Protein backbone atom coordinates (compact mmCIF):
# COMPACT_ATOMS: atom_id res chain seq x y z
CA UNK A 1 0.00 0.00 0.00
CA UNK A 2 1.24 3.48 -0.80
CA UNK A 3 2.17 5.80 2.03
CA UNK A 4 1.84 9.57 2.21
CA UNK A 5 3.90 12.02 4.22
CA UNK A 6 1.88 13.40 7.13
CA UNK A 7 4.34 15.31 9.33
CA UNK A 8 7.90 16.02 10.30
CA UNK A 9 8.60 14.92 13.86
CA UNK A 10 11.49 16.44 15.87
CA UNK A 11 12.23 13.27 17.85
CA UNK A 12 15.98 13.68 18.40
CA UNK A 13 17.30 14.58 21.84
CA UNK A 14 18.64 18.14 21.88
CA UNK A 15 22.28 18.99 22.51
CA UNK A 16 21.08 21.25 25.32
CA UNK A 17 19.53 18.27 27.10
CA UNK A 18 22.70 16.22 26.70
CA UNK A 19 24.66 19.14 28.19
CA UNK A 20 22.15 19.50 31.03
CA UNK A 21 22.52 15.89 32.13
CA UNK A 22 26.28 16.25 31.86
CA UNK A 23 27.49 12.84 30.79
CA UNK A 24 28.85 11.23 27.65
CA UNK A 25 26.32 9.32 25.54
CA UNK A 26 26.21 7.56 22.21
CA UNK A 27 23.93 10.21 20.72
CA UNK A 28 23.16 8.19 17.60
CA UNK A 29 22.09 5.21 19.68
CA UNK A 30 19.98 7.46 21.91
CA UNK A 31 18.17 8.96 18.93
CA UNK A 32 17.67 5.49 17.42
CA UNK A 33 16.20 4.23 20.70
CA UNK A 34 13.83 7.21 20.95
CA UNK A 35 12.74 6.60 17.36
CA UNK A 36 12.16 2.90 18.05
CA UNK A 37 10.06 3.70 21.12
CA UNK A 38 8.09 6.32 19.19
CA UNK A 39 7.32 3.90 16.37
CA UNK A 40 6.08 1.32 18.91
CA UNK A 41 3.52 3.87 20.14
CA UNK A 42 2.10 4.59 16.69
CA UNK A 43 -0.99 2.98 15.23
CA UNK A 44 -0.61 0.37 12.50
CA UNK A 45 0.18 1.90 9.14
CA UNK A 46 2.06 4.90 10.58
CA UNK A 47 5.85 5.16 10.83
CA UNK A 48 8.47 7.82 11.51
CA UNK A 49 11.71 7.48 9.54
CA UNK A 50 15.16 8.43 10.79
CA UNK A 51 14.97 11.77 8.95
CA UNK A 52 11.94 12.67 11.10
CA UNK A 53 9.40 12.38 8.32
CA UNK A 54 6.23 10.58 9.33
CA UNK A 55 4.31 8.52 6.81
CA UNK A 56 0.95 6.79 6.93
CA UNK A 57 -0.83 4.32 4.72
CA UNK A 58 -3.25 6.20 2.49
CA UNK A 59 -6.27 4.82 4.32
CA UNK A 60 -4.86 5.90 7.72
CA UNK A 61 -3.49 9.30 6.67
CA UNK A 62 -6.39 11.47 7.79
CA UNK A 63 -6.49 10.07 11.33
CA UNK A 64 -2.68 10.00 11.49
CA UNK A 65 -2.57 13.74 10.84
CA UNK A 66 -4.35 14.16 14.19
CA UNK A 67 -1.57 12.44 16.18
CA UNK A 68 -0.31 14.54 19.09
CA UNK A 69 3.41 14.09 18.52
CA UNK A 70 4.36 16.19 21.54
CA UNK A 71 2.30 13.98 23.85
CA UNK A 72 3.73 10.78 22.38
CA UNK A 73 7.30 12.04 22.74
CA UNK A 74 6.61 13.17 26.31
CA UNK A 75 5.64 9.59 27.14
CA UNK A 76 9.07 8.24 26.21
CA UNK A 77 11.47 7.76 29.14
CA UNK A 78 14.47 9.59 27.68
CA UNK A 79 16.38 9.38 30.97
CA UNK A 80 16.19 5.58 30.88
CA UNK A 81 17.30 5.58 27.25
CA UNK A 82 20.26 7.78 28.24
CA UNK A 83 21.14 5.40 31.07
CA UNK A 84 21.08 2.51 28.62
CA UNK A 85 23.36 4.32 26.15
CA UNK A 86 26.13 5.86 28.25
CA UNK A 87 29.61 5.59 26.77
Coordinates of N, CA and C in Angstrom, one line a residue:
X1 N 0.8 -1.2 0.0 CA 0.0 0.0 0.0 C 0.9 1.2 0.0
X2 N 0.5 2.2 -0.7 CA 1.2 3.5 -0.8 C 1.1 4.3 0.5
X3 N 2.2 5.0 0.8 CA 2.2 5.8 2.0 C 2.3 7.3 1.6
X4 N 1.8 8.1 2.5 CA 1.8 9.6 2.2 C 2.5 10.2 3.4
X5 N 3.2 11.3 3.1 CA 3.9 12.0 4.2 C 2.8 12.8 5.0
X6 N 2.9 12.7 6.3 CA 1.9 13.4 7.1 C 2.5 14.5 8.1
X7 N 3.8 14.4 8.4 CA 4.3 15.3 9.3 C 5.9 15.2 9.3
X8 N 6.5 16.1 10.0 CA 7.9 16.0 10.3 C 8.0 16.1 11.8
X9 N 8.6 15.1 12.4 CA 8.6 14.9 13.9 C 10.0 15.2 14.4
X10 N 10.2 16.2 15.3 CA 11.5 16.4 15.9 C 11.7 15.5 17.1
X11 N 12.1 14.3 16.8 CA 12.2 13.3 17.8 C 13.6 13.2 18.5
X12 N 14.6 13.8 17.9 CA 16.0 13.7 18.4 C 16.1 14.5 19.7
X13 N 17.0 13.9 20.6 CA 17.3 14.6 21.8 C 18.2 15.8 21.6
X14 N 17.9 16.9 22.2 CA 18.6 18.1 21.9 C 20.0 18.1 22.5
X15 N 20.9 18.8 21.9 CA 22.3 19.0 22.5 C 22.2 19.7 23.9
X16 N 21.3 20.6 24.0 CA 21.1 21.2 25.3 C 20.7 20.2 26.4
X17 N 19.9 19.3 26.1 CA 19.5 18.3 27.1 C 20.7 17.4 27.4
X18 N 21.5 17.0 26.4 CA 22.7 16.2 26.7 C 23.6 17.0 27.6
X19 N 23.8 18.3 27.4 CA 24.7 19.1 28.2 C 24.1 19.3 29.6
X20 N 22.8 19.4 29.7 CA 22.1 19.5 31.0 C 22.4 18.3 31.9
X21 N 22.3 17.1 31.3 CA 22.5 15.9 32.1 C 24.0 15.6 32.4
X22 N 24.9 16.2 31.6 CA 26.3 16.3 31.9 C 27.0 14.9 31.8
X23 N 26.7 14.1 30.9 CA 27.5 12.8 30.8 C 27.7 12.6 29.3
X24 N 28.5 11.5 29.0 CA 28.8 11.2 27.7 C 28.0 10.1 27.2
X25 N 27.3 10.3 26.1 CA 26.3 9.3 25.5 C 26.6 9.0 24.1
X26 N 26.2 7.9 23.6 CA 26.2 7.6 22.2 C 25.0 8.2 21.6
X27 N 25.1 9.4 21.1 CA 23.9 10.2 20.7 C 23.2 9.5 19.6
X28 N 23.8 8.9 18.7 CA 23.2 8.2 17.6 C 22.3 7.1 18.1
X29 N 22.8 6.3 19.1 CA 22.1 5.2 19.7 C 20.9 5.7 20.5
X30 N 21.1 6.9 21.2 CA 20.0 7.5 21.9 C 18.9 7.8 21.0
X31 N 19.2 8.6 19.9 CA 18.2 9.0 18.9 C 17.5 7.7 18.3
X32 N 18.3 6.7 18.0 CA 17.7 5.5 17.4 C 16.7 4.8 18.4
X33 N 17.1 4.8 19.7 CA 16.2 4.2 20.7 C 14.9 5.0 20.9
X34 N 15.0 6.4 20.9 CA 13.8 7.2 21.0 C 12.9 6.9 19.8
X35 N 13.5 6.9 18.6 CA 12.7 6.6 17.4 C 12.0 5.2 17.4
X36 N 12.8 4.2 17.9 CA 12.2 2.9 18.0 C 11.0 2.9 19.0
X37 N 11.1 3.6 20.1 CA 10.1 3.7 21.1 C 8.9 4.4 20.5
X38 N 9.2 5.5 19.8 CA 8.1 6.3 19.2 C 7.3 5.5 18.2
X39 N 8.0 4.7 17.4 CA 7.3 3.9 16.4 C 6.5 2.8 17.0
X40 N 6.9 2.3 18.2 CA 6.1 1.3 18.9 C 4.8 1.9 19.4
X41 N 4.7 3.2 19.6 CA 3.5 3.9 20.1 C 2.5 4.2 19.0
X42 N 2.9 4.1 17.8 CA 2.1 4.6 16.7 C 1.1 3.5 16.3
X43 N 0.0 4.0 15.7 CA -1.0 3.0 15.2 C -0.4 2.3 14.0
X44 N -1.0 1.1 13.7 CA -0.6 0.4 12.5 C -0.7 1.2 11.3
X45 N 0.2 1.1 10.4 CA 0.2 1.9 9.1 C 0.8 3.3 9.2
X46 N 1.4 3.6 10.4 CA 2.1 4.9 10.6 C 3.5 4.6 11.0
X47 N 4.4 5.4 10.5 CA 5.8 5.2 10.8 C 6.6 6.5 10.7
X48 N 7.6 6.7 11.6 CA 8.5 7.8 11.5 C 9.8 7.3 11.1
X49 N 10.4 7.9 10.0 CA 11.7 7.5 9.5 C 12.8 8.3 10.3
X50 N 14.0 7.8 10.1 CA 15.2 8.4 10.8 C 15.3 9.9 10.5
X51 N 14.9 10.4 9.3 CA 15.0 11.8 9.0 C 13.9 12.6 9.6
X52 N 13.0 12.0 10.4 CA 11.9 12.7 11.1 C 10.6 12.8 10.3
X53 N 10.6 12.3 9.1 CA 9.4 12.4 8.3 C 8.5 11.2 8.7
X54 N 7.2 11.6 9.0 CA 6.2 10.6 9.3 C 5.4 10.3 8.1
X55 N 5.1 9.0 7.9 CA 4.3 8.5 6.8 C 3.2 7.6 7.3
X56 N 2.1 7.6 6.6 CA 1.0 6.8 6.9 C 0.4 6.1 5.7
X57 N -0.1 4.9 5.8 CA -0.8 4.3 4.7 C -1.9 5.3 4.3
X58 N -2.2 5.3 3.0 CA -3.3 6.2 2.5 C -4.6 6.1 3.3
X59 N -5.0 4.9 3.6 CA -6.3 4.8 4.3 C -6.2 5.3 5.8
X60 N -5.0 5.5 6.3 CA -4.9 5.9 7.7 C -4.4 7.3 7.8
X61 N -4.1 8.0 6.7 CA -3.5 9.3 6.7 C -4.3 10.4 7.4
X62 N -5.6 10.4 7.2 CA -6.4 11.5 7.8 C -6.4 11.4 9.3
X63 N -6.5 10.2 9.9 CA -6.5 10.1 11.3 C -5.1 10.3 11.8
X64 N -4.1 9.8 11.1 CA -2.7 10.0 11.5 C -2.3 11.5 11.6
X65 N -2.9 12.3 10.8 CA -2.6 13.7 10.8 C -3.0 14.4 12.2
X66 N -3.9 13.7 12.9 CA -4.4 14.2 14.2 C -3.5 13.7 15.4
X67 N -2.4 12.9 15.1 CA -1.6 12.4 16.2 C -0.9 13.6 16.9
X68 N -1.0 13.5 18.2 CA -0.3 14.5 19.1 C 1.1 14.1 19.3
X69 N 2.0 14.5 18.5 CA 3.4 14.1 18.5 C 4.1 14.5 19.8
X70 N 3.8 15.7 20.3 CA 4.4 16.2 21.5 C 4.0 15.3 22.7
X71 N 2.7 14.9 22.8 CA 2.3 14.0 23.9 C 3.0 12.6 23.7
X72 N 3.1 12.1 22.5 CA 3.7 10.8 22.4 C 5.2 10.9 22.8
X73 N 5.9 11.9 22.4 CA 7.3 12.0 22.7 C 7.5 12.2 24.2
X74 N 6.5 12.9 24.9 CA 6.6 13.2 26.3 C 6.5 11.9 27.1
X75 N 5.8 10.9 26.5 CA 5.6 9.6 27.1 C 6.8 8.7 27.1
X76 N 7.9 9.1 26.4 CA 9.1 8.2 26.2 C 10.0 8.6 27.3
X77 N 10.6 7.6 28.0 CA 11.5 7.8 29.1 C 12.9 8.0 28.6
X78 N 13.2 9.2 28.3 CA 14.5 9.6 27.7 C 15.6 9.3 28.7
X79 N 15.3 9.6 30.0 CA 16.4 9.4 31.0 C 16.8 7.9 31.0
X80 N 15.8 7.0 30.9 CA 16.2 5.6 30.9 C 17.0 5.2 29.6
X81 N 16.6 5.8 28.5 CA 17.3 5.6 27.3 C 18.7 6.1 27.4
X82 N 18.9 7.3 28.0 CA 20.3 7.8 28.2 C 21.1 6.8 29.1
X83 N 20.4 6.3 30.2 CA 21.1 5.4 31.1 C 21.6 4.1 30.3
X84 N 20.8 3.7 29.4 CA 21.1 2.5 28.6 C 22.1 2.7 27.6
X85 N 22.5 4.0 27.3 CA 23.4 4.3 26.2 C 24.5 5.2 26.6
X86 N 24.9 5.1 27.8 CA 26.1 5.9 28.2 C 27.4 5.2 27.6
X87 N 28.3 6.1 27.3 CA 29.6 5.6 26.8 C 30.5 5.0 27.9

